Amino acid sequence: MAAEGVNARLNPLENAERQFDEAAARLGLDAGLKEMLKRPRRATIQSLPVVMDDGTIRVFTGYRVQHSIARGPAKGGIRFHQDVTLDDVAALAAWMTWKCAVADIPFGGGKGGIVVDPRTLSLRELERLTRRYAADLSDVFGPDSDVPAPDVNTGEREMAWIMDTFSMHSRRTEYAVVTGKPLEVGGSAGHREATGRGVRICVEQVCRHIGMPLEGARVAVQGFGNVGGVAADLLARECGARIVATSDVSGAIHNASGLDVTALLAHVAAHKGVAGFAGGQPLGTSILEYDCDILVPAALENQITGENAARVRAKVVAEGANGPTTPDADRILDGRGVWVIPDILCNSGGVTVSYFEWVQNRMGFYWMEDEVNIRLREKMEHAFADVLATVVREKCSLRIAAYMVAIQRVLKVHELRGMYA
Ligand code: NAD
């Protein structure tokens, strides 16, 4: 997906650290432990020479950060974007550590990136670049050490190339080295819908807790891609919610009596965007400020900020995207009693099914989609219940509670494993 947006350049590392610091302060962590948990375990920078189609050589920059491997192999996606920085990758890697810990899956956190606008490369150039990156990291990646996945501008195709490159180097087919693969080469049923399905489960749980009926609730969804489109579809079809507004790079549309999501998905598939959908009217104002009960930011980071948070009208904000709410906005929303389901919990359905994919690869036995969905629901409900219990006990926001649960889980493992020196 595209990563442009007015506030996209607020430093995500600073945001991630502020969120961590607040939770760590509540847990009374001493300075040394805090430092240990915060710092990435390992960060690598790669120079990646690629022969272009015209015979010239271009050298790209790649990154891989392992934030933590305390609970298991580093887990996290690979982003292809012209603006990606080592700070971005480090922040995203830390978020993965906390996300995997909240979801209680046996992974640490990692993230990777290549500084490139993939739209400027031919398919073959893109493949050569991806394979060069994977080959360069073939001693870092591995089913037991570091398991990448898709992120912005990467998907099943790139994951298949990475799996193949790693397998060529290790002289055997190694499906479990990467997740988010096509079904035919070790992917999992249900993977594509997993993040949106997790968002739907979290929304349902929070509505139950605050006594707000989901049936008929008005939902606005920013971003109608993999996460937003699936979440909207499931909330409408399975929960009876009304999707009253949505947006993507093509524009924003609304319909107070509810958009026909099935027809909208077909429109987006045919026209590459929500704009022009006959069942809605163009929306001239910010979707984030639309009159609704539930807002699902599912596009970009840094969308709800100190500047616009006071104008958000939803009672529940379900973070499908990573980092859509800045710490300043969090404070404002929390002060107004808005329930923000934090990214590390709300969008953890994707990494949870990645874990299932890795498990299935290692067993060599593949589950039916229903089984994947049942196990996903079980995991997400547990995670939500653990976070909610902390909210009730600590009288804090869902975000701080989620961080507290995650930090305590990582800390416990460090405590049991001891400090090797
Ligand atoms: P995607 O590319 O499938 O969809 C992104 C959507 O956002 C598209 O509809 C795009 O048009 C829209 N968008 C882009 N810029 C916009 C803007 N300025 N205003 C409104 N809409 C805009 O990507 P995705 O996989 O759905 O990811 C969305 C977010 O969810 C990202 O933050 C991603 O990191 C996060 N996330 C994704 C997954 C996953 O499994 N796909 C898992 C966890 C988190």
XYZ file of C-alpha atoms and ligand atoms in Angstrom:
465
model
C 0.000 0.000 0.000
C 1.036 3.625 -0.438
C 2.551 5.307 2.599
C 1.955 8.936 1.780
C -0.133 11.145 4.042
C 0.173 14.527 5.639
C 1.489 13.319 8.953
C 3.313 10.238 7.803
C 6.695 11.779 8.669
C 6.072 12.257 12.392
C 8.791 9.999 13.784
C 7.166 6.633 14.566
C 10.136 5.661 16.747
C 9.360 8.567 19.081
C 5.690 7.549 19.207
C 6.555 3.916 19.928
C 8.959 4.951 22.695
C 6.471 7.325 24.317
C 3.846 4.580 24.448
C 6.356 2.128 25.885
C 7.628 4.664 28.460
C 4.169 5.350 29.814
C 3.440 1.679 30.408
C 6.943 1.019 31.767
C 6.520 3.864 34.268
C 3.284 2.315 35.551
C 5.088 -1.008 35.946
C 7.865 0.755 37.872
C 10.633 -0.681 35.673
C 14.107 0.461 36.601
C 16.211 2.327 34.071
C 18.408 -0.653 33.134
C 15.518 -2.993 32.395
C 13.770 -0.282 30.429
C 16.851 0.278 28.319
C 17.234 -3.457 27.741
C 13.628 -3.876 26.588
C 13.655 -0.777 24.426
C 16.827 -1.232 22.418
C 16.773 -3.394 19.305
C 18.843 -6.537 19.677
C 20.368 -6.215 16.242
C 20.097 -3.827 13.302
C 21.690 -4.455 9.929
C 22.084 -2.220 6.892
C 22.614 -3.839 3.495
C 24.024 -2.391 0.293
C 22.183 -4.210 -2.450
C 23.679 -3.924 -5.950
C 21.251 -4.851 -8.719
C 21.857 -5.075 -12.455
C 19.023 -3.109 -14.041
C 17.342 -4.131 -17.290
C 19.447 -1.588 -19.235
C 22.685 -3.117 -17.919
C 23.521 -0.344 -15.421
C 24.111 -1.126 -11.754
C 22.045 0.512 -8.995
C 22.843 0.061 -5.336
C 19.812 0.013 -3.016
C 19.791 0.217 0.780
C 18.107 -2.464 2.848
C 17.478 -2.826 6.567
C 16.567 -5.614 8.928
C 16.041 -4.928 12.615
C 15.489 -7.631 15.206
C 14.059 -5.869 18.205
C 13.703 -8.967 20.372
C 14.119 -12.735 20.132
C 13.415 -13.365 23.830
C 10.072 -15.127 23.262
C 10.963 -16.773 19.940
C 12.188 -15.958 16.427
C 12.002 -12.309 15.361
C 8.762 -11.815 13.410
C 7.825 -8.938 11.172
C 7.247 -7.707 7.660
C 9.399 -6.222 4.933
C 8.476 -2.791 3.578
C 9.463 -1.491 0.155
C 9.215 2.303 0.180
C 11.296 5.213 -1.033
C 11.030 6.999 2.350
C 11.679 4.091 4.700
C 14.358 4.829 7.319
C 16.202 2.779 9.895
C 14.167 4.600 12.587
C 10.891 3.537 10.939
C 12.058 -0.056 10.760
C 13.262 -0.008 14.377
C 9.912 1.393 15.587
C 7.951 -1.171 13.585
C 10.197 -3.960 14.925
C 9.508 -2.885 18.520
C 5.766 -2.782 17.823
C 6.027 -6.376 16.573
C 7.640 -7.491 19.851
C 4.760 -6.002 21.834
C 2.132 -7.222 19.351
C 3.379 -10.831 19.452
C 3.530 -10.669 23.251
C -0.050 -9.332 23.585
C -1.277 -11.977 21.148
C 0.729 -14.481 23.197
C 2.378 -16.171 20.254
C 5.949 -17.471 20.595
C 7.699 -14.841 18.522
C 9.846 -11.796 19.135
C 9.746 -8.683 16.975
C 11.512 -7.720 13.758
C 11.026 -5.610 10.663
C 12.794 -5.000 7.380
C 12.792 -2.504 4.592
C 14.322 -1.540 1.280
C 14.575 2.103 0.229
C 12.865 1.844 -3.145
C 9.714 2.914 -4.922
C 8.823 -0.462 -6.436
C 6.648 1.218 -9.070
C 9.858 2.474 -10.713
C 11.227 -1.061 -11.239
C 10.338 -3.694 -13.806
C 9.089 -7.035 -12.496
C 12.467 -8.664 -13.132
C 14.354 -5.822 -11.418
C 12.039 -6.142 -8.432
C 12.638 -9.875 -8.281
C 16.432 -9.428 -8.484
C 16.334 -6.821 -5.699
C 14.125 -8.984 -3.463
C 16.312 -12.039 -4.002
C 19.516 -10.066 -3.385
C 18.076 -8.807 -0.085
C 16.980 -12.335 0.910
C 20.353 -13.816 -0.065
C 22.215 -11.131 1.855
C 20.167 -11.972 4.943
C 20.214 -15.748 4.498
C 22.289 -16.120 7.663
C 19.842 -13.874 9.581
C 16.520 -15.261 8.329
C 15.444 -18.754 9.334
C 12.427 -20.581 10.793
C 14.053 -20.549 14.239
C 15.702 -17.142 14.088
C 13.896 -14.523 12.007
C 10.714 -15.018 10.012
C 9.737 -12.150 7.678
C 6.293 -11.411 6.227
C 4.652 -8.857 3.895
C 4.341 -5.172 4.741
C 3.794 -2.006 2.699
C 4.299 -2.758 -1.028
C 5.198 -6.410 -0.537
C 2.886 -9.393 -0.704
C 2.586 -13.071 -1.558
C 4.743 -12.762 -4.686
C 7.742 -11.308 -2.822
C 7.314 -13.849 0.008
C 7.449 -16.702 -2.535
C 10.707 -15.247 -3.975
C 12.191 -14.944 -0.477
C 11.187 -18.498 0.415
C 12.706 -19.766 -2.840
C 15.961 -17.814 -2.422
C 16.412 -19.019 1.158
C 15.572 -22.594 0.089
C 18.138 -22.470 -2.744
C 20.823 -21.417 -0.263
C 19.893 -24.050 2.314
C 19.525 -26.778 -0.348
C 16.024 -27.794 0.785
C 12.549 -26.334 0.570
C 12.035 -24.295 3.720
C 8.470 -22.984 3.817
C 8.597 -21.857 7.449
C 11.231 -19.163 6.786
C 8.591 -16.637 5.760
C 4.820 -16.186 6.171
C 2.173 -14.592 3.980
C 3.033 -16.945 1.113
C 0.638 -18.029 -1.638
C -1.482 -21.042 -0.607
C 0.247 -23.287 -3.148
C 3.676 -22.781 -1.550
C 2.839 -23.196 2.107
C 0.452 -20.313 2.759
C -2.385 -20.631 5.253
C -6.104 -20.597 4.585
C -7.642 -17.478 6.116
C -4.419 -15.469 6.042
C -5.692 -12.747 3.719
C -8.704 -11.972 5.907
C -6.971 -12.491 9.256
C -6.200 -8.879 10.199
C -9.669 -7.608 9.271
C -11.231 -10.561 11.070
C -9.205 -9.730 14.175
C -10.408 -6.105 13.993
C -13.998 -7.346 13.830
C -13.451 -9.601 16.879
C -11.927 -6.739 18.906
C -14.756 -4.351 17.979
C -17.284 -6.963 19.035
C -15.505 -7.464 22.375
C -15.292 -3.775 23.210
C -18.945 -3.199 22.246
C -19.966 -6.028 24.531
C -17.932 -4.508 27.377
C -19.364 -0.999 27.034
C -22.892 -2.235 26.281
C -23.095 -0.726 22.804
C -25.065 -2.876 20.343
C -22.995 -3.663 17.270
C -26.110 -4.469 15.271
C -27.012 -1.210 13.542
C -23.918 0.633 14.869
C -22.561 3.267 12.453
C -19.006 2.515 11.297
C -16.581 4.724 9.334
C -13.531 3.022 7.798
C -10.463 4.939 6.610
C -8.655 2.813 4.008
C -10.553 0.187 2.032
C -7.691 -2.223 1.353
C -6.827 -5.578 2.828
C -7.538 -4.576 6.437
C -10.279 -1.948 6.006
C -12.175 -3.748 3.251
C -12.282 -7.076 5.102
C -13.149 -5.454 8.461
C -15.983 -3.475 6.835
C -17.287 -6.567 5.083
C -17.294 -8.732 8.223
C -18.719 -6.008 10.478
C -21.577 -5.495 8.007
C -22.257 -9.108 7.017
C -21.599 -10.934 10.263
C -22.456 -8.296 12.887
C -25.173 -6.229 11.213
C -23.209 -2.969 11.579
C -23.862 -0.122 9.124
C -20.790 1.068 7.182
C -21.706 4.719 6.775
C -18.465 6.091 5.314
C -15.190 4.913 3.849
C -12.187 6.331 2.034
C -9.073 5.372 0.132
C -6.516 7.109 -2.093
C -9.215 7.684 -4.731
C -11.486 9.678 -2.391
C -14.114 9.311 0.343
C -17.783 8.341 0.165
C -20.666 8.148 2.625
C -24.236 6.980 2.966
C -25.979 7.548 6.300
C -28.268 4.568 5.797
C -25.332 2.247 5.134
C -23.145 1.405 2.140
C -23.701 -1.934 0.393
C -20.258 -3.376 1.202
C -20.516 -6.366 -1.139
C -21.302 -4.053 -4.052
C -18.574 -1.639 -2.917
C -15.954 -4.417 -2.857
C -16.916 -5.312 -6.425
C -16.707 -1.626 -7.409
C -13.227 -1.305 -5.862
C -12.035 -4.467 -7.639
C -13.248 -3.063 -10.956
C -12.310 0.622 -10.547
C -9.316 0.448 -8.162
C -10.947 2.762 -5.621
C -14.124 3.713 -3.768
C -14.618 6.957 -5.734
C -17.569 6.913 -8.102
C -19.490 4.225 -6.202
C -23.155 4.696 -7.117
C -24.434 3.653 -3.673
C -22.786 6.577 -1.857
C -22.167 10.303 -2.108
C -18.729 11.937 -2.173
C -17.630 13.064 1.286
C -16.182 16.553 1.411
C -14.947 16.485 5.012
C -12.442 14.329 6.887
C -13.639 10.782 7.399
C -11.965 10.799 10.806
C -14.471 13.416 11.967
C -17.531 11.708 10.463
C -20.538 11.236 12.742
C -20.326 7.536 13.650
C -20.144 5.145 16.603
C -17.043 3.241 15.520
C -14.064 4.564 13.556
C -11.637 2.111 11.958
C -8.440 3.837 10.785
C -7.020 1.210 8.419
C -4.749 3.187 6.113
C -1.692 4.997 7.459
C 0.169 6.002 10.595
C -0.262 9.385 12.350
C -3.796 10.143 11.159
C -5.480 11.059 14.465
C -3.313 13.762 15.990
C -3.407 16.435 18.695
C -4.889 18.705 16.045
C -7.982 16.675 15.055
C -8.571 14.277 17.991
C -11.062 16.606 19.683
C -13.238 16.426 16.559
C -13.386 12.615 16.384
C -17.020 11.727 17.100
C -16.783 7.944 17.398
C -17.053 6.254 20.791
C -14.762 3.423 19.679
C -11.604 3.737 17.566
C -10.359 0.365 16.278
C -6.786 0.690 15.006
C -6.570 -1.534 11.938
C -3.489 0.407 10.815
C -0.205 0.504 12.691
C 0.292 3.728 14.643
C -2.707 5.735 13.327
C -3.079 7.652 16.613
C -0.305 9.857 18.001
C 0.385 9.969 21.769
C -1.033 13.539 21.913
C -4.252 12.351 20.300
C -4.375 9.379 22.647
C -4.423 11.680 25.632
C -7.287 13.722 24.163
C -9.355 10.669 23.206
C -8.746 9.016 26.553
C -9.812 12.221 28.347
C -13.050 12.194 26.357
C -13.789 8.571 27.238
C -13.262 7.224 23.707
C -12.295 3.525 23.651
C -9.204 3.205 21.457
C -8.400 -0.431 20.662
C -4.632 -0.190 20.148
C -2.914 -1.487 17.033
C -0.809 -4.019 18.922
C -4.041 -5.739 19.947
C -6.537 -4.730 17.261
C -4.526 -5.705 14.178
C -2.737 -8.698 15.721
C -4.978 -11.123 13.790
C -2.525 -10.993 10.887
C 0.532 -12.046 12.845
C -1.508 -14.626 14.739
C -2.427 -16.377 11.489
C 1.208 -15.942 10.390
C 2.069 -17.964 13.461
C -0.501 -20.579 12.379
C 1.098 -20.633 8.924
C 4.524 -21.234 10.477
C 3.087 -24.014 12.683
C 1.391 -25.671 9.677
C 4.627 -25.431 7.643
C 6.551 -27.116 10.414
C 3.940 -29.872 10.823
C 3.463 -30.312 7.094
C -0.265 -30.535 7.829
C -2.687 -27.853 6.711
C -5.883 -26.708 8.424
C -9.215 -25.891 6.838
C -10.184 -22.207 6.914
C -12.818 -22.808 9.618
C -10.183 -24.256 11.922
C -7.901 -21.262 11.340
C -10.765 -18.873 12.120
C -11.794 -20.723 15.281
C -8.225 -20.698 16.579
C -7.856 -17.024 15.656
C -10.993 -16.097 17.578
C -9.782 -18.079 20.584
C -6.414 -16.290 20.592
C -7.912 -12.827 20.077
C -10.555 -13.284 22.762
C -7.882 -14.359 25.240
C -5.688 -11.402 24.346
C -8.605 -9.001 24.649
C -9.663 -10.447 28.007
C -6.111 -10.135 29.406
C -5.899 -6.501 28.303
C -9.373 -5.663 29.587
C -8.606 -7.190 32.996
C -5.599 -4.860 33.187
C -7.760 -1.860 32.204
C -10.167 -2.653 35.022
C -7.403 -3.271 37.554
C -5.152 -0.346 36.619
C -7.859 2.101 35.500
C -5.909 2.906 32.357
C -6.528 2.981 28.611
C -6.586 -0.159 26.482
C -3.296 0.953 24.928
C -1.420 1.298 28.192
C -2.949 -1.974 29.379
C -1.884 -3.759 26.186
C 1.678 -2.480 26.607
C 1.674 -3.503 30.259
C 0.547 -7.040 29.402
C 3.152 -7.258 26.628
C 6.032 -5.835 28.657
C 5.287 -8.145 31.569
C 5.275 -11.183 29.247
C 8.626 -10.274 27.706
C 10.076 -9.409 31.092
C 8.977 -12.720 32.572
C 10.845 -14.608 29.864
C 13.995 -12.561 30.506
C 13.646 -13.257 34.205
C 13.326 -17.025 33.673
C 16.080 -17.219 31.081
C 18.431 -15.073 33.150
C 21.048 -12.651 31.922
C 23.836 -14.355 29.953
C 27.060 -12.492 30.440
P -3.638 -1.928 1.609
O -2.638 -1.365 0.707
O -4.340 -3.188 1.241
O -4.784 -0.842 1.882
C -4.511 0.444 2.305
C -5.718 1.305 2.030
O -5.492 2.619 2.530
C -6.010 1.449 0.556
O -7.400 1.406 0.368
C -5.457 2.841 0.224
O -6.079 3.406 -0.905
C -5.812 3.555 1.500
N -5.111 4.803 1.709
C -3.811 5.130 1.465
N -3.585 6.401 1.740
C -4.754 6.924 2.174
C -5.167 8.194 2.620
N -4.303 9.204 2.663
N -6.463 8.350 2.997
C -7.349 7.335 2.945
N -7.002 6.099 2.550
C -5.736 5.896 2.157
O -2.922 -2.065 3.049
P -3.386 -2.907 4.289
O -2.682 -4.211 4.258
O -4.873 -2.877 4.378
O -2.739 -2.085 5.494
C -3.383 -0.956 6.064
C -2.743 -0.657 7.401
O -2.886 -1.792 8.248
C -1.246 -0.330 7.402
O -0.993 0.575 8.457
C -0.622 -1.662 7.743
O 0.675 -1.511 8.297
C -1.611 -2.161 8.746
N -1.583 -3.604 8.975
C -1.823 -4.467 7.951
C -1.826 -5.825 8.205
C -2.159 -6.820 7.120
O -2.252 -7.995 7.420
N -2.380 -6.400 5.880
C -1.551 -6.316 9.487
C -1.319 -5.411 10.516
C -1.343 -4.051 10.236
